[in-house]
Tab-separated table of C-alpha atoms in Angstrom:
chain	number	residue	atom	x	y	z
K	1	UNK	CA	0.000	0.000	0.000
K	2	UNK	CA	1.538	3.155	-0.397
K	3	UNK	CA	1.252	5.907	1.084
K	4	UNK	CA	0.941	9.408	1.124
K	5	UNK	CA	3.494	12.265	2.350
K	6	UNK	CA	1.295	14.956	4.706
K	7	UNK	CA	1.666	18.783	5.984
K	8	UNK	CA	1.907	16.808	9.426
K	9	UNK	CA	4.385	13.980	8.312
K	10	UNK	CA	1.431	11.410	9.231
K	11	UNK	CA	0.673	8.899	6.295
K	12	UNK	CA	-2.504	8.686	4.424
K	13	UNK	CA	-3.417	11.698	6.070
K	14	UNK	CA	-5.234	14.541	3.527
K	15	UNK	CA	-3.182	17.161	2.422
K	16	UNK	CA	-3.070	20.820	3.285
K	17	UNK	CA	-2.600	23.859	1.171
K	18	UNK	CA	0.511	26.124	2.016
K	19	UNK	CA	-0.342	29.010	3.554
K	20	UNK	CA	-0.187	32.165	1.349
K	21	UNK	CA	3.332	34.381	2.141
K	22	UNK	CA	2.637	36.832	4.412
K	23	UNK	CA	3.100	40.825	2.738
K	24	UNK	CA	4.270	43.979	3.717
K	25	UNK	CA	1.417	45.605	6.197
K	26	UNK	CA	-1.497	47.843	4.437
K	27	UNK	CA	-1.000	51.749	5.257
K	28	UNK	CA	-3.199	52.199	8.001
K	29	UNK	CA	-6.160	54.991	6.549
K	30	UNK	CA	-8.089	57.200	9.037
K	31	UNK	CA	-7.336	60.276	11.278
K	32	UNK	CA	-3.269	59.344	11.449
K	33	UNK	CA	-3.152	59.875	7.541
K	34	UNK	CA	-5.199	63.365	7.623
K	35	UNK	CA	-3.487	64.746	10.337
K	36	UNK	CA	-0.325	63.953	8.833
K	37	UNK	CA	-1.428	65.510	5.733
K	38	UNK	CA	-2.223	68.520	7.855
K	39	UNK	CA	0.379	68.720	9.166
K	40	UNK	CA	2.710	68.771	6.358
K	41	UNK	CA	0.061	71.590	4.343
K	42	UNK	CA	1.468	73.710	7.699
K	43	UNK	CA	5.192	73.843	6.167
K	44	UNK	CA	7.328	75.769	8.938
K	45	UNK	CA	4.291	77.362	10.568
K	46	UNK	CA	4.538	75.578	13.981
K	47	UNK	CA	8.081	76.158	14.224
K	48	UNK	CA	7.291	79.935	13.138
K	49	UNK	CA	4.638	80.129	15.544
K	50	UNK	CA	6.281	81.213	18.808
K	51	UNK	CA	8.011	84.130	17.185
K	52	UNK	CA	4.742	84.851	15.314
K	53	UNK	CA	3.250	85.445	18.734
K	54	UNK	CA	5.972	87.149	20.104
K	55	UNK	CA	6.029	89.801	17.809
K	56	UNK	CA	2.206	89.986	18.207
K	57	UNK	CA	2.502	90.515	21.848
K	58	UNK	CA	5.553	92.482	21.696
K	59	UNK	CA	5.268	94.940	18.978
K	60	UNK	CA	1.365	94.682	17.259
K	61	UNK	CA	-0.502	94.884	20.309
K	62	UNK	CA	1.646	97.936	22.233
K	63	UNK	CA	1.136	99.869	18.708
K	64	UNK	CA	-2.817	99.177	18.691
K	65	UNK	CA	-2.887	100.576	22.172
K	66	UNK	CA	-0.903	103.412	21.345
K	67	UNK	CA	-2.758	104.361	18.781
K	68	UNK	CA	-6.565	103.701	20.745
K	69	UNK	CA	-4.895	105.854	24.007
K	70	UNK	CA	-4.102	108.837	21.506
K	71	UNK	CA	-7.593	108.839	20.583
K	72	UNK	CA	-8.896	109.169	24.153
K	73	UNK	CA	-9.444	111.971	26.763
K	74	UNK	CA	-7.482	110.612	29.638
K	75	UNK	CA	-6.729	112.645	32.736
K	76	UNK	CA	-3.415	112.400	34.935
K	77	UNK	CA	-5.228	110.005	37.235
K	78	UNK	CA	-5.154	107.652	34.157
K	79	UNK	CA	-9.194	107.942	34.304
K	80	UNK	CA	-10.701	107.544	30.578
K	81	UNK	CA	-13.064	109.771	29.457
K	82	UNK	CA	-14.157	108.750	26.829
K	83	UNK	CA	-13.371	109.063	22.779
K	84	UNK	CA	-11.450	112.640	21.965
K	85	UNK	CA	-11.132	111.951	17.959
K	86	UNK	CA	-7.949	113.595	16.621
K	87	UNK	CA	-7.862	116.852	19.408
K	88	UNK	CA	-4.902	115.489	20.892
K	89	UNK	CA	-3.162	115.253	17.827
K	90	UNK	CA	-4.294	118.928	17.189
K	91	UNK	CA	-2.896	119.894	20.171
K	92	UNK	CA	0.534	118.111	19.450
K	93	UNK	CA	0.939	120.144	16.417
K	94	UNK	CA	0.104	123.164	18.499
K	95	UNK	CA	2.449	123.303	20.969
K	96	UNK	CA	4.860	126.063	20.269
K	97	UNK	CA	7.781	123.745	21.579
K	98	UNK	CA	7.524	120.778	18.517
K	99	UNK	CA	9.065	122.401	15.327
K	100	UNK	CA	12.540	123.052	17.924
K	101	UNK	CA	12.187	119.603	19.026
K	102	UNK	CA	11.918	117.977	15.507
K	103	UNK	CA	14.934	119.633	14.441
K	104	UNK	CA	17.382	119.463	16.916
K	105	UNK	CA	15.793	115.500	16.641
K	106	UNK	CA	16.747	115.428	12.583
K	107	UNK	CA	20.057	117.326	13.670
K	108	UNK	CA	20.789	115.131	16.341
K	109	UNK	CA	20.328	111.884	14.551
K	110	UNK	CA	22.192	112.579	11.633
K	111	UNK	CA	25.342	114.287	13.596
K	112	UNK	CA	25.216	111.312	15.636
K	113	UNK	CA	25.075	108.360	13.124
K	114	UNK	CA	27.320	110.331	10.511
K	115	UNK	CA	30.323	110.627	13.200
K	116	UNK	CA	29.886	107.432	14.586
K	117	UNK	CA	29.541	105.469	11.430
K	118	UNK	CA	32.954	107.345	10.294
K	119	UNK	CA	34.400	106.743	13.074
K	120	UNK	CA	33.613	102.966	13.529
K	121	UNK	CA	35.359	102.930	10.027
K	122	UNK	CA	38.689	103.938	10.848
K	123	UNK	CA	38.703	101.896	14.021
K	124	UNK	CA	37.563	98.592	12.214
K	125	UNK	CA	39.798	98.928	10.052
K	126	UNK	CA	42.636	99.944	12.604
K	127	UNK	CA	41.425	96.318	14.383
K	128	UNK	CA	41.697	94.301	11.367
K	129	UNK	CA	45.353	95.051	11.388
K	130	UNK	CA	47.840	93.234	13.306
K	131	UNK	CA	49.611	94.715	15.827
K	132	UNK	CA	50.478	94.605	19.553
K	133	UNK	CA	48.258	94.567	21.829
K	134	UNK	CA	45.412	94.287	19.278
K	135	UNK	CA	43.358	91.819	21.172
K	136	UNK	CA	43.613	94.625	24.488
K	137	UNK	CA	42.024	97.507	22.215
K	138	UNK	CA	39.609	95.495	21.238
K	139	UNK	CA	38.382	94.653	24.824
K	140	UNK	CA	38.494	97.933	25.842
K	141	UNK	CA	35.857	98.996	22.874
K	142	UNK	CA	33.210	96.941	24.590
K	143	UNK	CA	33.565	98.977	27.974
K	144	UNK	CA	31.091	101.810	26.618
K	145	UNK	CA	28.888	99.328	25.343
K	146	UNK	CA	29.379	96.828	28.363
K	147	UNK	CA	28.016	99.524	30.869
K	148	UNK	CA	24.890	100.665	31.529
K	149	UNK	CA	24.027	103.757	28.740
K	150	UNK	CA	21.899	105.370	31.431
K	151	UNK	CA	24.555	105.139	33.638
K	152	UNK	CA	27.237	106.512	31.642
K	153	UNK	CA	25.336	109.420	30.696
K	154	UNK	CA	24.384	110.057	34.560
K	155	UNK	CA	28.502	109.713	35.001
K	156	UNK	CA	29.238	112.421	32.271
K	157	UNK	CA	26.596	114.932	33.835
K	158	UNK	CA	28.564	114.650	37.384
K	159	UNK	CA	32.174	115.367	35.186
K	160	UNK	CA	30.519	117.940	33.743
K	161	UNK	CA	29.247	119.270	37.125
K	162	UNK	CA	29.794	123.364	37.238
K	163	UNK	CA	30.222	122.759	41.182
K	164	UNK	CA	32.103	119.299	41.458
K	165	UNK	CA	33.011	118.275	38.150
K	166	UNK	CA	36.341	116.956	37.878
K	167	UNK	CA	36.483	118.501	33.507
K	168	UNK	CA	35.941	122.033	34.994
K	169	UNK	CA	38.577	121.453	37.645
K	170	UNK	CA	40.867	120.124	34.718
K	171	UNK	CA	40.539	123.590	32.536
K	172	UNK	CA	40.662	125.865	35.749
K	173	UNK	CA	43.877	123.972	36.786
K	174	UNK	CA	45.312	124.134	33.457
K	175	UNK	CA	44.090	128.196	33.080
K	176	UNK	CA	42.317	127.458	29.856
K	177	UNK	CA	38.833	129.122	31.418
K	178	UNK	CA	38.453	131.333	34.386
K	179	UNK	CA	35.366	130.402	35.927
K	180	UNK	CA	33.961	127.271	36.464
K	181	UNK	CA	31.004	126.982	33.049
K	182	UNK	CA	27.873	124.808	33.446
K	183	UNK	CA	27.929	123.049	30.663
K	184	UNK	CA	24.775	121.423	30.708
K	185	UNK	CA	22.673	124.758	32.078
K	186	UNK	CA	21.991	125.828	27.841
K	187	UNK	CA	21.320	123.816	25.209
K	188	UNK	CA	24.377	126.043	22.682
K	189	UNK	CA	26.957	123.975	25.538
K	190	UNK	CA	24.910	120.661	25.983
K	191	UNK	CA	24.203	119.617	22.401
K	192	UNK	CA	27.414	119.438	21.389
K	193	UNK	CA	28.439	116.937	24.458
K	194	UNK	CA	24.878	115.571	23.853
K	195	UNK	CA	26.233	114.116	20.623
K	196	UNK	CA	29.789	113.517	22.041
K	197	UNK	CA	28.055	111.031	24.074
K	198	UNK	CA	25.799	109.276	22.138
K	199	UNK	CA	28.921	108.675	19.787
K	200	UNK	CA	30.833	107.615	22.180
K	201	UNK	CA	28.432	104.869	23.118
K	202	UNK	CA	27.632	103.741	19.853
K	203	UNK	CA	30.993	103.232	18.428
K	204	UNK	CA	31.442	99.299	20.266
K	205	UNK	CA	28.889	97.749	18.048
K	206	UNK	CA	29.290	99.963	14.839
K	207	UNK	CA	32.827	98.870	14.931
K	208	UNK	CA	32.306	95.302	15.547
K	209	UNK	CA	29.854	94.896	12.795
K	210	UNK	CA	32.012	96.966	10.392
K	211	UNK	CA	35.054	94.949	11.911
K	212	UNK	CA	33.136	91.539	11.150
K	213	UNK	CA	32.237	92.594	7.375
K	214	UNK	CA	35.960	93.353	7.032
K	215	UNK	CA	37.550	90.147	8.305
K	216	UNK	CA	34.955	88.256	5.404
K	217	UNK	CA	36.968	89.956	2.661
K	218	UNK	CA	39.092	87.268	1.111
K	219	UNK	CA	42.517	88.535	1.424
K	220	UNK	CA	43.050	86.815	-2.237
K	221	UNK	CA	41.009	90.191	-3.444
K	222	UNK	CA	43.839	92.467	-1.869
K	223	UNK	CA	46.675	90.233	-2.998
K	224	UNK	CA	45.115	90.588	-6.776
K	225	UNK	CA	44.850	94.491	-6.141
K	226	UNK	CA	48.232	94.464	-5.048
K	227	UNK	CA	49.574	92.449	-8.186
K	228	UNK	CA	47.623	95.136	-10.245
K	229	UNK	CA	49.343	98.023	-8.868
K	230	UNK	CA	46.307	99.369	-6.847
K	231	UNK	CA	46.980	102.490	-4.348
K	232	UNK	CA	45.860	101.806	-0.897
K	233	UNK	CA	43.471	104.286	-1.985
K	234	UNK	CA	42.106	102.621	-4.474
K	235	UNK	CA	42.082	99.243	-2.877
K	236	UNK	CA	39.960	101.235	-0.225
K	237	UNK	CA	37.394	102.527	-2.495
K	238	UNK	CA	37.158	100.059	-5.189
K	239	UNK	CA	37.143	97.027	-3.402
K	240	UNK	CA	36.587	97.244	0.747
K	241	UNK	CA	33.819	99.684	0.458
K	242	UNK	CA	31.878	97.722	-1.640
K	243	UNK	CA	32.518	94.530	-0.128
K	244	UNK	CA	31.679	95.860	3.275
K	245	UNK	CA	28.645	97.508	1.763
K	246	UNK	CA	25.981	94.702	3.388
K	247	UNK	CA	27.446	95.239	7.052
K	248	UNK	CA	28.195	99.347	6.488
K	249	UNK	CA	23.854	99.087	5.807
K	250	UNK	CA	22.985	96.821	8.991
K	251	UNK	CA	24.991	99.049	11.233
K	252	UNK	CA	23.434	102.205	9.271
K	253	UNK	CA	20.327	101.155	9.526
K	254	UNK	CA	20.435	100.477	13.267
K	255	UNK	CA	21.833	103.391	14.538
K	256	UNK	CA	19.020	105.354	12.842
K	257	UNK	CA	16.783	103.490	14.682
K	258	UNK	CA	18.659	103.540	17.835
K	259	UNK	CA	19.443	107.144	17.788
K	260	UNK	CA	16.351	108.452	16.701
K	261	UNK	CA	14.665	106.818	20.029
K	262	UNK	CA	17.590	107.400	22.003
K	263	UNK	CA	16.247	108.095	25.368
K	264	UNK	CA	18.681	107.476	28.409
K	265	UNK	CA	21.716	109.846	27.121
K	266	UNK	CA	19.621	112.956	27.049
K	267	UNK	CA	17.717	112.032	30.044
K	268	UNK	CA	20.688	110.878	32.044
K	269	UNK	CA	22.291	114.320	31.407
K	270	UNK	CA	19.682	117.225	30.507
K	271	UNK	CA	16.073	115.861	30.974
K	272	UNK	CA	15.605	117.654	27.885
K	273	UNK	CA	15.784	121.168	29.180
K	274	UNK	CA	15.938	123.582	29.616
K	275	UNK	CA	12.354	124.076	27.915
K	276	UNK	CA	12.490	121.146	26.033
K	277	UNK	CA	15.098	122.800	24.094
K	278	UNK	CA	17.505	119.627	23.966
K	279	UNK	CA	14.682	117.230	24.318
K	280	UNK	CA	14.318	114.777	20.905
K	281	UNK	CA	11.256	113.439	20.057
K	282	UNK	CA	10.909	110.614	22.181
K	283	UNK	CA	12.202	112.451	25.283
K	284	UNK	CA	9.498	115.035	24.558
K	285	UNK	CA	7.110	112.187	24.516
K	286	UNK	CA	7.833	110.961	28.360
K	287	UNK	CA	7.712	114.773	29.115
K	288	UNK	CA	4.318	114.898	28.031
K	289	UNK	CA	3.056	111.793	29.497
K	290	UNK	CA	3.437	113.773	33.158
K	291	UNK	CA	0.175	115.819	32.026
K	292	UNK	CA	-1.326	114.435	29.432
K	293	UNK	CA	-1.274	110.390	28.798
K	294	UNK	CA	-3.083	110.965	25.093
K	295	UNK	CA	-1.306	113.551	23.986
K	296	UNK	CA	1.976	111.862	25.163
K	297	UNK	CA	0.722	108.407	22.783
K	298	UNK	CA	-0.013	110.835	19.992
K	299	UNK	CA	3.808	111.665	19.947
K	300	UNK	CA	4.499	107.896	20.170
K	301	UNK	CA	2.592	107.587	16.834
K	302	UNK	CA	3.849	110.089	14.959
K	303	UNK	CA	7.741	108.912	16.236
K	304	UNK	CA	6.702	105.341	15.378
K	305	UNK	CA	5.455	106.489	11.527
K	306	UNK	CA	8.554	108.891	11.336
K	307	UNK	CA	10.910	105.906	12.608
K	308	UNK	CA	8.783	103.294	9.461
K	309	UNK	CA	9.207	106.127	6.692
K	310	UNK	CA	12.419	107.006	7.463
K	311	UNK	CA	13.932	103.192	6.917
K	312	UNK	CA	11.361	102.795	4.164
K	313	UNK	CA	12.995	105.511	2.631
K	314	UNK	CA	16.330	104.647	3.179
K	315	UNK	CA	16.243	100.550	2.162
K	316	UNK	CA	14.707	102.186	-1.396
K	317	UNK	CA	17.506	104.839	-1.926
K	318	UNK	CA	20.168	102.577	-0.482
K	319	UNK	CA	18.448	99.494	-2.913
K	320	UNK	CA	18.915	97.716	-0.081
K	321	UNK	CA	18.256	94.266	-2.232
K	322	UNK	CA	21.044	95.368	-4.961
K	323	UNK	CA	18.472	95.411	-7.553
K	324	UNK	CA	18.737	98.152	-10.162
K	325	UNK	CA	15.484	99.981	-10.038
């Protein structure tokens, strides 16, 4: 008799069919799938959300609040009185003491940026030379911009001091005056140290920025100038000023916005008086908030559209993108 071979080895038992090879696992379909496909329409958005509503909280929201308090009668009890429309706006352009104060603003901000972006020039390029004591210099540039700016104006006001200052002691002791001078008491003697100042605290990061477009130059580019039979001159004009052109236009651009608000130095040393008469626009603006709140946000808007036209302005003259126009 003979016999046949089974799945289980047993003789004349029936055979089995194989079982079918097992594949790969079906994509599972439902919610999973969608929300990954949700997910994945939202690019970068999640990861761009916590700045999104930073900048919301931080800058939108203040600005819609500035602009609702201008339009409001509010006492100095900070009691709202209802809607005022534009009066307090009217009344900003009324006061006798705002054509004064926007120029010596426009004066101050462009004698300030002009000297210290010249300035930060020469000492860049002084730092991107080797020489010793090099890496000492360079420390001592972030002192200024280390300390406090409040408190550096409040320590120039006390050197200044007709009484106790230690500059008018200096000149007396040297016989260059005769007389002590209080040379923060008018705003002919304050401005100009006003701006001394402000320079002198803005030079640490001009310089590093300029410093740190400089050292990206290859030095290949000065070797070829050199092979040409370029002047340091030349070399200068026609190939580090252009090159340095992107970081020249960062640190331009930020000490226009810087200066313009500039609050502490002038506050620190004059308050902005006497009368308001060395008092910018946004130190006029905390002067006014001691009697009137609304008119006080009214200057805030008009700084804030003066500070978005004036770098609107600028990026399209300086074609900030490169782009021929």
């Amino acid at each position: 008799m003979s016999s046949r071979s089974t799945t289980d080895g047993r003789p004349g038992a029936p055979s089995r069919p194989a079982a079918p090879k097992a594949g790969p696992p079906a994509a599972p379909a439902g919610p999973p799938a969608r929300r990954r496909s949700l997910f994945s329409r939202l690019g970068a958005l999640p990861w761009l959300a916590p700045a999104v509503v930073l900048i919301l909280g931080v800058v939108v929201w203040p600005v819609i609040e500035m602009v609702s308090t201008s339009l409001r009668k509010i006492d100095t009890t900070g009691t709202d009185h209802g809607p005022a429309g534009l009066v307090k706006y009217h009344k900003l352009f009324s006061d006798p003491r705002l054509p004064g104060v926007l120029t010596w603003t426009a004066v101050w901000t462009v004698a300030v940026v002009g000297l210290t972006m010249l300035i930060s020039l020469a000492l860049a390029q002084l730092f991107n030379q080797n020489f010793p004591g090099r890496r000492v210099t360079r420390w001592a540039l972030i002192a200024p911009w280390a300390a406090s700016v409040l408190m550096t104006a409040i320590g120039f006001r006390w050197m200044l001091d007709q009484v106790a200052g230690v500059f008018n002691r200096l000149l007396l002791d040297l016989g260059l005056i005769d007389h002590p001078q209080a040379w923060l008491g008018d705003a002919a003697h304050a401005k100009p140290w006003l701006v001394l100042v402000a320079v002198f605290v803005s030079l640490p990061f001009t310089t590093y920025t300029l410093l740190a477009g400089l050292q990206t130059v290859p030095a290949e580019v000065y070797e070829a100038a050199r092979v040409d039979g370029a002047t340091p001159w030349q070399t200068y004009r026609k190939i580090t000023l252009p090159l340095l052109r992107p970081a020249f236009l960062v640190g331009l651009v930020i000490n226009l916005i810087n200066v313009f608000n500039s609050f502490p130095v002038i506050w620190g040393m004059t308050q902005g008086g006497p009368n308001a008469d060395t008092a910018t626009t946004t130190v006029f603006m905390y002067m006014l908030r001691g009697y009137d709140v609304a008119e006080s946000a009214a200057m805030s808007v008009v700084n804030f559209a003066v500070v978005i036209l004036m770098v609107i302005v600028f990026l399209r003259v300086s074609r900030w993108n490169g782009e021929e126009s």
